[in-house]
Amino acid sequence: AIPRLGPPQLAAILRDMGHEVKIYHEDLKELSGRTVWDILKSDLVGISLTSSTAPRGYAMGRLLRLRGVPIVFGGVHPTFLPEEPLNYGDYVITGEAEQSFPKLVETLANDGDLDEVPNLYYKKDGEVAFSYEEKMRPSPDDLPLPDLSLIQGHENLKIFPIMTTRGCPHGCTFCCVTSMFGRKYRMSSIERVLAQ
């Protein structure tokens, strides 16, 4: 059970903005009735998807959305098929979300304009709308470290993931890294890697 680093990275950013954040990872802690009740009380639920986790994520999104909880999908699968998740949730953020997801949270909290949130797909008057594409940040060094302690059941982690680079200069046909993270090889500083 190795968590992806996207949710702990975004959670650390939102935590630093003053939001209460919890991450649920079913391989680390089973979703109990109490856990589901906590999730149902959320102001917003983000669900990170790969293609293999999309069916489960969509089922969860559909259930929560029926109960009135706003859902935002992100991750690799929604980045490549951004319109598909809108059948199960309210918002889709594509690509790297360290700038767009906090902006979405603040926009929703302040009844702002969704068109000002980068990399955002949503439905506007029944039609799929896209805000605008944002450039990727040159380095993650200005971000807080991913906070794995925000994962419920983090004490069960046996392997701790770290991120050292993003992007790749190559164009292998079987790989999604360049489409997701760009063709430029972006490295974290040695100090950041050691801190992780």
mmCIF file of C-alpha atoms in Angstrom:
data_model
loop_
_atom_site.group_PDB
_atom_site.id
_atom_site.type_symbol
_atom_site.label_atom_id
_atom_site.label_comp_id
_atom_site.label_asym_id
_atom_site.label_seq_id
_atom_site.Cartn_x
_atom_site.Cartn_y
_atom_site.Cartn_z
ATOM 1 C CA ALA A 1 0.000 0.000 0.000
ATOM 2 C CA ILE A 2 1.923 2.970 -1.320
ATOM 3 C CA PRO A 3 -0.033 6.225 -1.577
ATOM 4 C CA ARG A 4 0.410 8.518 -4.542
ATOM 5 C CA LEU A 5 2.012 11.812 -3.510
ATOM 6 C CA GLY A 6 -0.532 14.105 -5.187
ATOM 7 C CA PRO A 7 -3.134 14.030 -2.402
ATOM 8 C CA PRO A 8 -0.608 14.522 0.465
ATOM 9 C CA GLN A 9 0.993 17.366 -1.499
ATOM 10 C CA LEU A 10 -2.340 19.106 -2.055
ATOM 11 C CA ALA A 11 -3.406 18.409 1.528
ATOM 12 C CA ALA A 12 -0.268 20.107 2.860
ATOM 13 C CA ILE A 13 -0.993 23.191 0.748
ATOM 14 C CA LEU A 14 -4.622 23.351 1.926
ATOM 15 C CA ARG A 15 -3.560 22.738 5.538
ATOM 16 C CA ASP A 16 -1.182 25.680 5.319
ATOM 17 C CA MET A 17 -4.063 27.797 3.992
ATOM 18 C CA GLY A 18 -6.029 26.992 7.167
ATOM 19 C CA HIS A 19 -8.322 24.242 5.880
ATOM 20 C CA GLU A 20 -9.073 21.012 7.724
ATOM 21 C CA VAL A 21 -7.936 18.177 5.477
ATOM 22 C CA LYS A 22 -8.119 14.388 5.723
ATOM 23 C CA ILE A 23 -6.958 11.806 3.217
ATOM 24 C CA TYR A 24 -8.505 8.359 2.947
ATOM 25 C CA HIS A 25 -6.596 5.518 1.300
ATOM 26 C CA GLU A 26 -8.563 2.276 1.355
ATOM 27 C CA ASP A 27 -5.448 0.093 1.264
ATOM 28 C CA LEU A 28 -4.254 1.653 4.529
ATOM 29 C CA LYS A 29 -7.527 1.958 6.417
ATOM 30 C CA GLU A 30 -10.884 0.455 5.543
ATOM 31 C CA LEU A 31 -13.734 2.913 5.033
ATOM 32 C CA SER A 32 -16.021 2.295 8.011
ATOM 33 C CA GLY A 33 -19.503 3.691 8.518
ATOM 34 C CA ARG A 34 -18.056 6.430 10.731
ATOM 35 C CA THR A 35 -15.505 7.326 8.070
ATOM 36 C CA VAL A 36 -18.198 7.578 5.407
ATOM 37 C CA TRP A 37 -20.222 9.796 7.757
ATOM 38 C CA ASP A 38 -17.199 12.104 8.154
ATOM 39 C CA ILE A 39 -16.773 12.260 4.389
ATOM 40 C CA LEU A 40 -20.462 13.076 3.904
ATOM 41 C CA LYS A 41 -19.990 16.147 6.125
ATOM 42 C CA SER A 42 -17.198 17.477 3.891
ATOM 43 C CA ASP A 43 -17.439 20.778 2.042
ATOM 44 C CA LEU A 44 -15.578 19.245 -0.903
ATOM 45 C CA VAL A 45 -14.169 15.805 -1.698
ATOM 46 C CA GLY A 46 -11.257 15.308 -4.070
ATOM 47 C CA ILE A 47 -10.733 11.896 -5.636
ATOM 48 C CA SER A 48 -7.418 11.075 -7.317
ATOM 49 C CA LEU A 49 -7.685 8.520 -10.118
ATOM 50 C CA THR A 50 -5.518 6.303 -12.218
ATOM 51 C CA SER A 51 -7.210 4.235 -14.923
ATOM 52 C CA SER A 52 -7.220 1.164 -12.683
ATOM 53 C CA THR A 53 -8.863 3.044 -9.788
ATOM 54 C CA ALA A 54 -11.376 4.976 -11.915
ATOM 55 C CA PRO A 55 -14.314 2.528 -11.536
ATOM 56 C CA ARG A 56 -14.055 2.571 -7.724
ATOM 57 C CA GLY A 57 -13.529 6.343 -7.681
ATOM 58 C CA TYR A 58 -16.537 6.906 -9.920
ATOM 59 C CA ALA A 59 -18.707 4.704 -7.702
ATOM 60 C CA MET A 60 -17.648 6.711 -4.652
ATOM 61 C CA GLY A 61 -18.171 9.987 -6.489
ATOM 62 C CA ARG A 62 -21.657 8.975 -7.601
ATOM 63 C CA LEU A 63 -22.652 7.997 -4.044
ATOM 64 C CA LEU A 64 -21.304 11.167 -2.446
ATOM 65 C CA ARG A 65 -22.743 13.395 -5.132
ATOM 66 C CA LEU A 66 -26.194 11.888 -4.560
ATOM 67 C CA ARG A 67 -25.828 12.989 -0.925
ATOM 68 C CA GLY A 68 -25.024 16.542 -2.028
ATOM 69 C CA VAL A 69 -21.248 16.514 -1.524
ATOM 70 C CA PRO A 70 -19.345 18.383 -4.264
ATOM 71 C CA ILE A 71 -16.753 16.172 -5.970
ATOM 72 C CA VAL A 72 -13.557 17.121 -7.800
ATOM 73 C CA PHE A 73 -11.583 14.495 -9.713
ATOM 74 C CA GLY A 74 -7.899 14.732 -10.536
ATOM 75 C CA GLY A 75 -4.948 12.538 -11.411
ATOM 76 C CA VAL A 76 -3.673 10.808 -14.497
ATOM 77 C CA HIS A 77 -6.947 9.298 -15.744
ATOM 78 C CA PRO A 78 -8.973 12.552 -15.585
ATOM 79 C CA THR A 79 -6.097 14.423 -17.223
ATOM 80 C CA PHE A 80 -6.427 12.255 -20.344
ATOM 81 C CA LEU A 81 -10.222 11.844 -20.270
ATOM 82 C CA PRO A 82 -11.430 15.056 -18.578
ATOM 83 C CA GLU A 83 -15.046 14.868 -19.699
ATOM 84 C CA GLU A 84 -15.647 11.303 -18.455
ATOM 85 C CA PRO A 85 -15.410 12.103 -14.703
ATOM 86 C CA LEU A 86 -17.990 14.884 -15.049
ATOM 87 C CA ASN A 87 -20.592 12.092 -15.241
ATOM 88 C CA TYR A 88 -19.742 11.230 -11.612
ATOM 89 C CA GLY A 89 -18.562 14.504 -10.107
ATOM 90 C CA ASP A 90 -18.743 18.261 -10.393
ATOM 91 C CA TYR A 91 -15.215 19.336 -11.304
ATOM 92 C CA VAL A 92 -12.110 17.916 -12.982
ATOM 93 C CA ILE A 93 -8.619 19.327 -12.587
ATOM 94 C CA THR A 94 -6.101 18.179 -15.170
ATOM 95 C CA GLY A 95 -2.335 17.963 -14.920
ATOM 96 C CA GLU A 96 -0.438 19.216 -11.914
ATOM 97 C CA ALA A 97 -2.886 20.624 -9.379
ATOM 98 C CA GLU A 98 -0.749 22.477 -6.826
ATOM 99 C CA GLN A 99 -1.965 25.831 -8.088
ATOM 100 C CA SER A 100 -5.386 24.952 -9.494
ATOM 101 C CA PHE A 101 -6.819 22.866 -6.640
ATOM 102 C CA PRO A 102 -6.223 25.470 -3.890
ATOM 103 C CA LYS A 103 -7.584 28.106 -6.281
ATOM 104 C CA LEU A 104 -10.716 25.978 -6.800
ATOM 105 C CA VAL A 105 -11.201 25.611 -3.031
ATOM 106 C CA GLU A 106 -10.905 29.373 -2.519
ATOM 107 C CA THR A 107 -13.136 30.126 -5.510
ATOM 108 C CA LEU A 108 -15.875 27.826 -4.208
ATOM 109 C CA ALA A 109 -15.569 29.237 -0.677
ATOM 110 C CA ASN A 110 -15.949 32.803 -1.959
ATOM 111 C CA ASP A 111 -18.498 32.194 -4.762
ATOM 112 C CA GLY A 112 -15.860 33.226 -7.292
ATOM 113 C CA ASP A 113 -15.605 32.742 -11.037
ATOM 114 C CA LEU A 114 -14.728 29.156 -12.022
ATOM 115 C CA ASP A 115 -13.233 30.418 -15.281
ATOM 116 C CA GLU A 116 -10.397 31.894 -13.186
ATOM 117 C CA VAL A 117 -9.357 28.449 -11.919
ATOM 118 C CA PRO A 118 -6.656 27.010 -14.213
ATOM 119 C CA ASN A 119 -6.873 23.506 -15.722
ATOM 120 C CA LEU A 120 -10.522 23.152 -14.658
ATOM 121 C CA TYR A 121 -13.298 21.296 -16.458
ATOM 122 C CA TYR A 122 -16.872 21.702 -15.222
ATOM 123 C CA LYS A 123 -20.399 21.924 -16.548
ATOM 124 C CA LYS A 124 -21.783 25.354 -17.397
ATOM 125 C CA ASP A 125 -25.392 25.535 -18.561
ATOM 126 C CA GLY A 126 -25.334 21.767 -19.173
ATOM 127 C CA GLU A 127 -22.255 21.940 -21.421
ATOM 128 C CA VAL A 128 -18.655 20.993 -20.619
ATOM 129 C CA ALA A 129 -16.556 24.097 -20.033
ATOM 130 C CA PHE A 130 -12.779 24.450 -19.707
ATOM 131 C CA SER A 131 -11.156 27.418 -17.994
ATOM 132 C CA TYR A 132 -7.612 27.747 -19.360
ATOM 133 C CA GLU A 133 -4.323 25.854 -19.329
ATOM 134 C CA GLU A 134 -1.676 26.856 -16.840
ATOM 135 C CA LYS A 135 2.065 26.489 -17.287
ATOM 136 C CA MET A 136 3.820 23.918 -15.130
ATOM 137 C CA ARG A 137 5.908 25.190 -12.243
ATOM 138 C CA PRO A 138 9.644 24.951 -12.872
ATOM 139 C CA SER A 139 10.394 23.187 -9.572
ATOM 140 C CA PRO A 140 8.444 21.853 -6.593
ATOM 141 C CA ASP A 141 10.934 23.393 -4.157
ATOM 142 C CA ASP A 142 8.600 26.241 -3.188
ATOM 143 C CA LEU A 143 5.833 23.819 -2.145
ATOM 144 C CA PRO A 144 5.388 22.384 1.346
ATOM 145 C CA LEU A 145 6.479 18.776 1.685
ATOM 146 C CA PRO A 146 3.719 16.202 1.130
ATOM 147 C CA ASP A 147 2.170 15.497 4.538
ATOM 148 C CA LEU A 148 1.706 11.734 4.806
ATOM 149 C CA SER A 149 0.417 12.146 8.378
ATOM 150 C CA LEU A 150 -2.839 13.528 6.927
ATOM 151 C CA ILE A 151 -3.568 10.061 5.513
ATOM 152 C CA GLN A 152 -5.931 8.218 7.819
ATOM 153 C CA GLY A 153 -4.084 5.011 8.709
ATOM 154 C CA HIS A 154 -0.657 6.499 7.909
ATOM 155 C CA GLU A 155 0.752 4.536 10.838
ATOM 156 C CA ASN A 156 0.289 1.419 8.668
ATOM 157 C CA LEU A 157 2.660 2.710 5.977
ATOM 158 C CA LYS A 158 5.636 0.415 5.444
ATOM 159 C CA ILE A 159 7.124 2.203 2.422
ATOM 160 C CA PHE A 160 7.316 5.984 2.193
ATOM 161 C CA PRO A 161 7.270 7.443 -1.317
ATOM 162 C CA ILE A 162 9.322 10.509 -2.230
ATOM 163 C CA MET A 163 9.359 12.641 -5.346
ATOM 164 C CA THR A 164 12.679 13.661 -6.829
ATOM 165 C CA THR A 165 11.776 14.706 -10.383
ATOM 166 C CA ARG A 166 8.918 15.466 -12.739
ATOM 167 C CA GLY A 167 8.793 15.293 -16.510
ATOM 168 C CA CYS A 168 10.926 13.492 -19.051
ATOM 169 C CA PRO A 169 12.709 14.636 -22.233
ATOM 170 C CA HIS A 170 11.898 11.387 -24.072
ATOM 171 C CA GLY A 171 8.741 10.452 -25.957
ATOM 172 C CA CYS A 172 8.148 6.749 -25.354
ATOM 173 C CA THR A 173 4.852 5.740 -26.939
ATOM 174 C CA PHE A 174 3.829 3.534 -23.995
ATOM 175 C CA CYS A 175 4.346 6.197 -21.305
ATOM 176 C CA CYS A 176 2.104 9.014 -20.053
ATOM 177 C CA VAL A 177 4.758 10.955 -18.109
ATOM 178 C CA THR A 178 5.519 13.505 -20.825
ATOM 179 C CA SER A 179 1.821 14.189 -21.454
ATOM 180 C CA MET A 180 1.119 14.523 -17.729
ATOM 181 C CA PHE A 181 4.276 16.280 -16.519
ATOM 182 C CA GLY A 182 5.864 17.720 -19.660
ATOM 183 C CA ARG A 183 9.005 17.037 -21.674
ATOM 184 C CA LYS A 184 11.247 19.130 -19.463
ATOM 185 C CA TYR A 185 13.090 17.227 -16.733
ATOM 186 C CA ARG A 186 12.432 19.155 -13.507
ATOM 187 C CA MET A 187 14.432 18.192 -10.451
ATOM 188 C CA SER A 188 13.814 18.806 -6.767
ATOM 189 C CA SER A 189 16.727 20.218 -4.851
ATOM 190 C CA ILE A 190 18.943 17.822 -2.912
ATOM 191 C CA GLU A 191 17.787 19.531 0.310
ATOM 192 C CA ARG A 192 14.120 18.848 -0.496
ATOM 193 C CA VAL A 193 14.818 15.205 -1.314
ATOM 194 C CA LEU A 194 16.717 14.770 1.959
ATOM 195 C CA ALA A 195 13.917 16.471 3.894
ATOM 196 C CA GLN A 196 11.408 14.013 2.448
#
